[in-house]
């Protein structure tokens, strides 16, 4: 997944990136952790270090997300392209990017391309479904201990309460 494509494809993340890019990256990683966990996917999120000075490639795991910062003069697209060639024969690979040339290469290799807008819409729908299911399965408010006790135990508690 091309991290900056996703950030710039999301209105909220784009606004945040204009103020604080690092915070936008952190929010994207956090959102993707929940989404990937819910979907049961392994996710590799790639950020360009293309215009950075003396920057070596860095890889780290944040929860379920492998975060990659490419080395100097290497784009996220070139990193993703090599990864797709390496993985697409043995795994079901989905690539999220808004780059047309990379999308064409992805489809030619047999991997699935996912437009950034589609990912964002699915993440929002998944989050909404999760919230709704959480509300439905939440315990009812105002539950009392007596709701779970048999009559004999309830009588014993009442007798103890009356003695005090």
Coordinates of N, CA and C in Angstrom, one line a residue:
X1 N 0.9 -1.2 0.0 CA 0.0 0.0 0.0 C 0.9 1.2 0.0
X2 N 0.6 2.1 -0.9 CA 1.4 3.4 -1.0 C 0.8 4.4 0.0
X3 N 1.6 4.6 1.1 CA 1.1 5.4 2.2 C 0.7 6.8 1.9
X4 N 1.5 7.5 1.1 CA 1.2 8.9 0.8 C 0.0 9.0 -0.2
X5 N -0.2 8.0 -1.0 CA -1.4 8.0 -1.9 C -2.6 7.9 -1.0
X6 N -2.6 7.1 0.0 CA -3.7 6.9 0.9 C -4.0 8.2 1.7
X7 N -2.9 8.8 2.2 CA -3.0 10.0 2.9 C -3.6 11.1 2.1
X8 N -3.2 11.3 0.8 CA -3.7 12.3 0.0 C -5.0 12.0 -0.6
X9 N -5.4 10.7 -0.5 CA -6.8 10.3 -1.0 C -7.9 10.4 0.0
X10 N -7.5 10.7 1.2 CA -8.4 10.8 2.3 C -8.5 12.3 2.7
X11 N -9.7 12.8 2.7 CA -9.9 14.2 3.1 C -9.3 14.5 4.5
X12 N -9.7 13.7 5.4 CA -9.2 13.9 6.8 C -7.7 13.8 7.0
X13 N -7.1 12.7 6.4 CA -5.7 12.6 6.5 C -4.9 13.6 5.7
X14 N -5.5 14.0 4.6 CA -4.8 15.1 3.8 C -4.8 16.4 4.6
X15 N -5.9 16.8 5.2 CA -5.9 18.0 6.1 C -4.9 17.9 7.2
X16 N -4.9 16.7 7.9 CA -4.0 16.5 9.0 C -2.5 16.6 8.5
X17 N -2.2 16.0 7.3 CA -0.9 16.0 6.8 C -0.4 17.5 6.5
X18 N -1.3 18.3 6.1 CA -0.9 19.7 5.8 C -0.5 20.5 7.1
X19 N -0.9 20.0 8.3 CA -0.6 20.6 9.5 C 0.6 19.8 10.1
X20 N 0.5 18.5 10.2 CA 1.5 17.6 10.8 C 1.6 16.3 10.1
X21 N 2.5 16.1 9.2 CA 2.6 14.9 8.3 C 2.8 13.7 9.2
X22 N 3.6 13.8 10.2 CA 3.9 12.6 11.1 C 2.6 12.1 11.7
X23 N 1.8 13.0 12.2 CA 0.5 12.7 12.8 C -0.4 12.0 11.8
X24 N -0.4 12.4 10.6 CA -1.2 11.8 9.5 C -0.7 10.3 9.3
X25 N 0.6 10.1 9.3 CA 1.1 8.8 9.1 C 0.7 7.9 10.3
X26 N 0.8 8.4 11.5 CA 0.4 7.7 12.7 C -1.1 7.3 12.7
X27 N -1.9 8.2 12.3 CA -3.3 8.0 12.3 C -3.6 6.9 11.2
X28 N -3.0 7.0 10.0 CA -3.2 6.0 9.0 C -2.8 4.6 9.5
X29 N -1.6 4.5 10.1 CA -1.2 3.2 10.7 C -2.2 2.7 11.7
X30 N -2.6 3.6 12.6 CA -3.6 3.1 13.6 C -4.9 2.7 13.0
X31 N -5.4 3.4 12.0 CA -6.6 3.0 11.3 C -6.5 1.7 10.6
X32 N -5.3 1.5 9.9 CA -5.1 0.3 9.2 C -4.9 -0.9 10.1
X33 N -4.4 -0.7 11.3 CA -4.2 -1.8 12.2 C -5.6 -2.4 12.6
X34 N -6.6 -1.5 12.9 CA -7.9 -2.0 13.2 C -8.5 -2.7 11.9
X35 N -8.4 -2.0 10.8 CA -9.0 -2.5 9.6 C -8.4 -3.9 9.2
X36 N -7.1 -3.9 9.2 CA -6.4 -5.2 8.8 C -6.7 -6.3 9.7
X37 N -6.8 -6.0 11.0 CA -7.1 -7.0 12.0 C -8.5 -7.5 11.8
X38 N -9.4 -6.6 11.5 CA -10.8 -7.0 11.3 C -10.9 -7.9 10.0
X39 N -10.2 -7.6 9.0 CA -10.2 -8.3 7.7 C -9.3 -9.6 7.8
X40 N -8.4 -9.6 8.7 CA -7.5 -10.8 8.8 C -6.4 -10.7 7.8
X41 N -6.0 -9.5 7.4 CA -5.0 -9.3 6.4 C -3.6 -8.9 7.0
X42 N -2.6 -9.3 6.3 CA -1.2 -8.8 6.6 C -1.1 -7.6 5.7
X43 N -0.6 -6.5 6.2 CA -0.5 -5.2 5.4 C 0.9 -4.7 5.5
X44 N 1.3 -4.3 4.3 CA 2.6 -3.6 4.2 C 2.3 -2.2 3.7
X45 N 2.7 -1.2 4.5 CA 2.5 0.2 4.2 C 3.8 0.8 3.8
X46 N 3.9 1.4 2.6 CA 5.2 1.9 2.1 C 5.1 3.4 1.9
X47 N 6.1 4.1 2.5 CA 6.3 5.5 2.3 C 7.5 5.8 1.6
X48 N 7.4 6.8 0.7 CA 8.6 7.3 -0.1 C 9.6 7.9 0.8
X49 N 10.9 7.7 0.6 CA 11.9 8.5 1.2 C 12.7 9.1 0.0
X50 N 12.0 9.2 -1.1 CA 12.6 9.5 -2.4 C 13.4 10.9 -2.4
X51 N 12.8 11.9 -1.7 CA 13.5 13.2 -1.7 C 14.2 13.5 -0.4
X52 N 14.5 12.5 0.4 CA 15.2 12.7 1.6 C 16.7 12.6 1.4
X53 N 17.4 13.3 2.2 CA 18.9 13.2 2.2 C 19.4 12.0 3.0
X54 N 20.3 11.3 2.5 CA 21.0 10.1 3.2 C 20.0 9.3 4.0
X55 N 19.1 8.8 3.4 CA 18.1 8.0 4.2 C 18.1 6.5 3.7
X56 N 18.4 5.7 4.6 CA 18.5 4.2 4.4 C 17.1 3.7 4.5
X57 N 16.8 2.6 3.9 CA 15.5 1.9 4.0 C 15.3 1.5 5.4
X58 N 14.1 1.7 5.9 CA 13.8 1.3 7.3 C 12.5 0.5 7.2
X59 N 12.5 -0.6 8.0 CA 11.3 -1.4 8.1 C 11.0 -1.6 9.6
X60 N 9.7 -1.5 9.9 CA 9.4 -1.8 11.3 C 7.9 -2.3 11.4
X61 N 7.6 -3.0 12.4 CA 6.2 -3.4 12.6 C 5.5 -2.6 13.6
X62 N 4.3 -2.1 13.3 CA 3.5 -1.4 14.3 C 2.2 -2.2 14.3
X63 N 2.1 -3.0 15.4 CA 0.9 -3.9 15.4 C 1.0 -4.9 14.3
X64 N -0.1 -4.9 13.5 CA -0.2 -5.9 12.4 C 0.4 -5.3 11.1
X65 N 0.9 -4.1 11.1 CA 1.3 -3.3 9.9 C 2.8 -3.3 9.8
X66 N 3.3 -3.8 8.7 CA 4.7 -3.6 8.4 C 4.9 -2.3 7.7
X67 N 5.6 -1.3 8.3 CA 5.8 0.0 7.8 C 7.2 0.1 7.2
X68 N 7.3 0.5 5.9 CA 8.5 0.6 5.2 C 8.7 2.0 4.7
X69 N 9.9 2.6 5.0 CA 10.3 3.9 4.4 C 11.4 3.5 3.5
X70 N 11.2 3.8 2.2 CA 12.2 3.4 1.2 C 13.5 4.1 1.4
X71 N 14.5 3.6 0.7 CA 15.8 4.3 0.8 C 15.8 5.5 -0.1
X72 N 16.8 6.3 0.0 CA 17.0 7.5 -0.8 C 16.9 7.2 -2.3
X73 N 16.2 8.0 -3.0 CA 16.1 7.9 -4.5 C 15.3 6.6 -4.9
X74 N 14.5 6.1 -4.0 CA 13.6 4.9 -4.4 C 12.2 5.3 -4.0
X75 N 11.3 5.1 -5.0 CA 9.9 5.5 -4.7 C 9.2 4.3 -4.1
X76 N 8.0 4.6 -3.5 CA 7.2 3.6 -2.9 C 6.7 2.7 -4.1
X77 N 6.4 3.3 -5.2 CA 6.0 2.5 -6.4 C 7.0 1.4 -6.8
X78 N 8.3 1.8 -6.8 CA 9.3 0.8 -7.2 C 9.4 -0.3 -6.2
X79 N 9.3 0.1 -4.9 CA 9.4 -1.0 -3.9 C 8.2 -1.9 -4.0
X80 N 7.0 -1.3 -4.2 CA 5.8 -2.2 -4.3 C 5.8 -3.1 -5.5
X81 N 6.3 -2.5 -6.6 CA 6.4 -3.3 -7.8 C 7.3 -4.6 -7.6
X82 N 8.5 -4.4 -7.0 CA 9.3 -5.6 -6.7 C 8.6 -6.5 -5.8
X83 N 7.9 -6.0 -4.8 CA 7.2 -6.9 -3.8 C 6.1 -7.7 -4.5
X84 N 5.4 -7.0 -5.4 CA 4.3 -7.7 -6.1 C 4.9 -8.9 -6.9
X85 N 6.0 -8.6 -7.7 CA 6.6 -9.7 -8.4 C 7.1 -10.9 -7.6
X86 N 7.6 -10.5 -6.4 CA 8.0 -11.6 -5.5 C 6.9 -12.4 -4.8
X87 N 5.8 -11.7 -4.5 CA 4.7 -12.4 -3.7 C 3.5 -12.9 -4.5
X88 N 3.3 -12.3 -5.7 CA 2.0 -12.6 -6.3 C 1.8 -14.0 -6.8
X89 N 2.9 -14.8 -7.0 CA 2.8 -16.2 -7.4 C 2.3 -17.1 -6.2
X90 N 2.7 -16.7 -5.0 CA 2.4 -17.6 -3.9 C 1.3 -17.1 -3.0
X91 N 1.0 -15.8 -3.0 CA 0.0 -15.2 -2.1 C -1.1 -14.4 -2.9
X92 N -2.2 -14.2 -2.3 CA -3.2 -13.3 -2.8 C -2.8 -11.9 -2.4
X93 N -2.4 -11.1 -3.4 CA -1.8 -9.8 -3.2 C -2.8 -8.8 -3.7
X94 N -3.1 -7.8 -2.8 CA -3.9 -6.6 -3.2 C -3.0 -5.4 -3.0
X95 N -3.0 -4.5 -4.0 CA -2.2 -3.3 -4.0 C -3.0 -2.1 -4.0
X96 N -2.8 -1.2 -3.0 CA -3.6 0.0 -3.0 C -2.6 1.1 -3.4
X97 N -3.0 1.8 -4.5 CA -2.3 2.9 -5.1 C -3.2 3.7 -6.0
X98 N -2.8 5.0 -6.2 CA -3.5 5.8 -7.2 C -2.7 6.0 -8.4
X99 N -1.5 5.4 -8.4 CA -0.6 5.5 -9.6 C -1.0 4.6 -10.7
X100 N -1.4 5.2 -11.9 CA -1.9 4.4 -13.0 C -1.0 3.3 -13.5
X101 N 0.3 3.7 -13.7 CA 1.3 2.8 -14.2 C 1.5 1.6 -13.3
X102 N 1.5 1.8 -12.0 CA 1.6 0.7 -11.0 C 0.4 -0.1 -11.0
X103 N -0.8 0.5 -11.1 CA -2.1 -0.3 -11.2 C -2.0 -1.3 -12.4
X104 N -1.5 -0.8 -13.6 CA -1.4 -1.6 -14.8 C -0.5 -2.8 -14.5
X105 N 0.7 -2.5 -13.9 CA 1.6 -3.6 -13.6 C 1.0 -4.6 -12.7
X106 N 0.3 -4.1 -11.7 CA -0.3 -5.0 -10.7 C -1.3 -6.0 -11.4
X107 N -2.1 -5.4 -12.2 CA -3.1 -6.3 -12.9 C -2.4 -7.3 -13.8
X108 N -1.3 -6.8 -14.5 CA -0.6 -7.7 -15.4 C 0.1 -8.9 -14.7
X109 N 0.4 -8.6 -13.4 CA 1.1 -9.7 -12.6 C 0.1 -10.6 -12.0
X110 N -1.2 -10.4 -12.1 CA -2.2 -11.2 -11.5 C -2.6 -10.8 -10.1
X111 N -2.0 -9.8 -9.6 CA -2.4 -9.3 -8.3 C -3.7 -8.4 -8.5
X112 N -4.3 -8.1 -7.4 CA -5.5 -7.2 -7.4 C -5.2 -5.8 -7.1
X113 N -5.7 -4.9 -7.9 CA -5.5 -3.5 -7.6 C -6.7 -2.9 -6.9
X114 N -6.4 -2.1 -5.9 CA -7.5 -1.5 -5.2 C -7.3 0.0 -5.2
X115 N -8.2 0.8 -5.9 CA -8.0 2.2 -5.9 C -8.1 2.8 -4.5
X116 N -7.4 3.9 -4.2 CA -7.4 4.5 -2.9 C -8.8 4.8 -2.4
X117 N -9.6 5.4 -3.3 CA -10.9 5.8 -2.9 C -11.7 4.6 -2.4
X118 N -11.6 3.4 -3.1 CA -12.3 2.2 -2.7 C -11.8 1.7 -1.3
X119 N -10.5 1.8 -1.1 CA -10.0 1.4 0.3 C -10.6 2.3 1.3
X120 N -10.6 3.6 1.1 CA -11.1 4.5 2.1 C -12.6 4.3 2.4
X121 N -13.4 4.0 1.4 CA -14.8 3.8 1.5 C -15.0 2.5 2.3
X122 N -14.2 1.4 2.0 CA -14.4 0.2 2.7 C -13.9 0.3 4.1
X123 N -12.9 1.1 4.4 CA -12.5 1.3 5.8 C -13.5 2.0 6.6
X124 N -14.2 3.0 6.0 CA -15.2 3.7 6.7 C -16.4 2.8 6.9
X125 N -16.8 2.0 5.9 CA -18.0 1.1 6.1 C -17.7 0.0 7.1
X126 N -16.5 -0.5 7.1 CA -16.1 -1.5 8.1 C -16.1 -1.0 9.5
X127 N -15.6 0.3 9.7 CA -15.6 0.9 11.0 C -17.1 1.1 11.4
X128 N -17.9 1.6 10.5 CA -19.3 1.8 10.9 C -20.0 0.5 11.3
X129 N -19.8 -0.6 10.5 CA -20.3 -1.9 10.9 C -19.8 -2.4 12.2
X130 N -18.6 -2.2 12.5 CA -18.0 -2.6 13.7 C -18.7 -1.9 14.9
X131 N -18.9 -0.5 14.8 CA -19.5 0.2 15.8 C -21.0 -0.2 16.0
X132 N -21.7 -0.5 14.9 CA -23.1 -1.0 15.1 C -23.1 -2.3 15.7
X133 N -22.3 -3.2 15.4 CA -22.2 -4.6 16.0 C -21.9 -4.5 17.4
X134 N -21.0 -3.6 17.8 CA -20.5 -3.4 19.2 C -21.7 -2.9 20.0
X135 N -22.5 -2.0 19.4 CA -23.7 -1.5 20.2 C -24.7 -2.6 20.4
X136 N -25.0 -3.4 19.3 CA -25.9 -4.5 19.4 C -25.5 -5.5 20.4
X137 N -24.3 -5.8 20.5 CA -23.8 -6.8 21.4 C -23.4 -6.3 22.8
X138 N -23.5 -5.0 23.0 CA -23.2 -4.5 24.3 C -24.2 -5.0 25.4
X139 N -23.7 -5.2 26.6 CA -24.7 -5.6 27.7 C -25.7 -4.5 27.9
X140 N -26.9 -4.9 28.3 CA -27.9 -3.8 28.6 C -27.5 -3.0 29.8
X141 N -27.9 -1.7 29.8 CA -27.6 -0.9 30.9 C -28.5 -1.2 32.0
X142 N -28.0 -1.0 33.2 CA -28.8 -1.2 34.4 C -29.0 -2.6 34.8
X143 N -28.0 -3.5 34.5 CA -28.1 -4.9 34.8 C -27.8 -5.0 36.3
X144 N -28.6 -5.8 37.0 CA -28.4 -6.0 38.5 C -27.9 -7.4 38.7
X145 N -27.2 -7.5 39.8 CA -26.7 -8.9 40.2 C -27.9 -9.8 40.4
X146 N -29.0 -9.3 40.9 CA -30.2 -10.1 41.2 C -30.7 -10.8 39.9
X147 N -30.4 -10.2 38.8 CA -30.9 -10.7 37.5 C -30.3 -12.1 37.2
X148 N -29.1 -12.4 37.8 CA -28.4 -13.6 37.5 C -28.4 -14.6 38.7
X149 N -29.1 -14.3 39.7 CA -29.2 -15.2 40.9 C -30.4 -16.1 40.9
X150 N -30.3 -17.3 41.4 CA -31.5 -18.1 41.5 C -32.2 -17.6 42.8
X151 N -33.5 -18.1 43.0 CA -34.3 -17.6 44.1 C -33.7 -17.9 45.5
X152 N -33.1 -19.1 45.7 CA -32.6 -19.4 47.0 C -31.5 -18.5 47.4
X153 N -30.6 -18.2 46.4 CA -29.4 -17.3 46.7 C -29.9 -15.9 46.9
X154 N -30.9 -15.5 46.2 CA -31.5 -14.2 46.3 C -32.1 -14.0 47.7
X155 N -32.9 -15.1 48.2 CA -33.5 -15.1 49.5 C -32.4 -15.0 50.6
X156 N -31.3 -15.7 50.4 CA -30.2 -15.6 51.4 C -29.6 -14.2 51.5
X157 N -29.4 -13.6 50.4 CA -28.9 -12.2 50.4 C -29.9 -11.3 51.0
X158 N -31.2 -11.4 50.7 CA -32.2 -10.6 51.3 C -32.2 -10.7 52.9
X159 N -32.1 -12.0 53.4 CA -32.1 -12.2 54.8 C -30.9 -11.5 55.4
X160 N -29.7 -11.6 54.8 CA -28.5 -11.0 55.3 C -28.7 -9.5 55.3
X161 N -29.3 -8.9 54.3 CA -29.5 -7.5 54.2 C -30.5 -7.0 55.3
X162 N -31.5 -7.8 55.6 CA -32.5 -7.4 56.6 C -31.9 -7.4 58.0
X163 N -31.0 -8.4 58.3 CA -30.4 -8.5 59.6 C -29.5 -7.3 59.9
X164 N -28.9 -6.7 58.9 CA -28.1 -5.5 59.2 C -28.9 -4.4 59.5

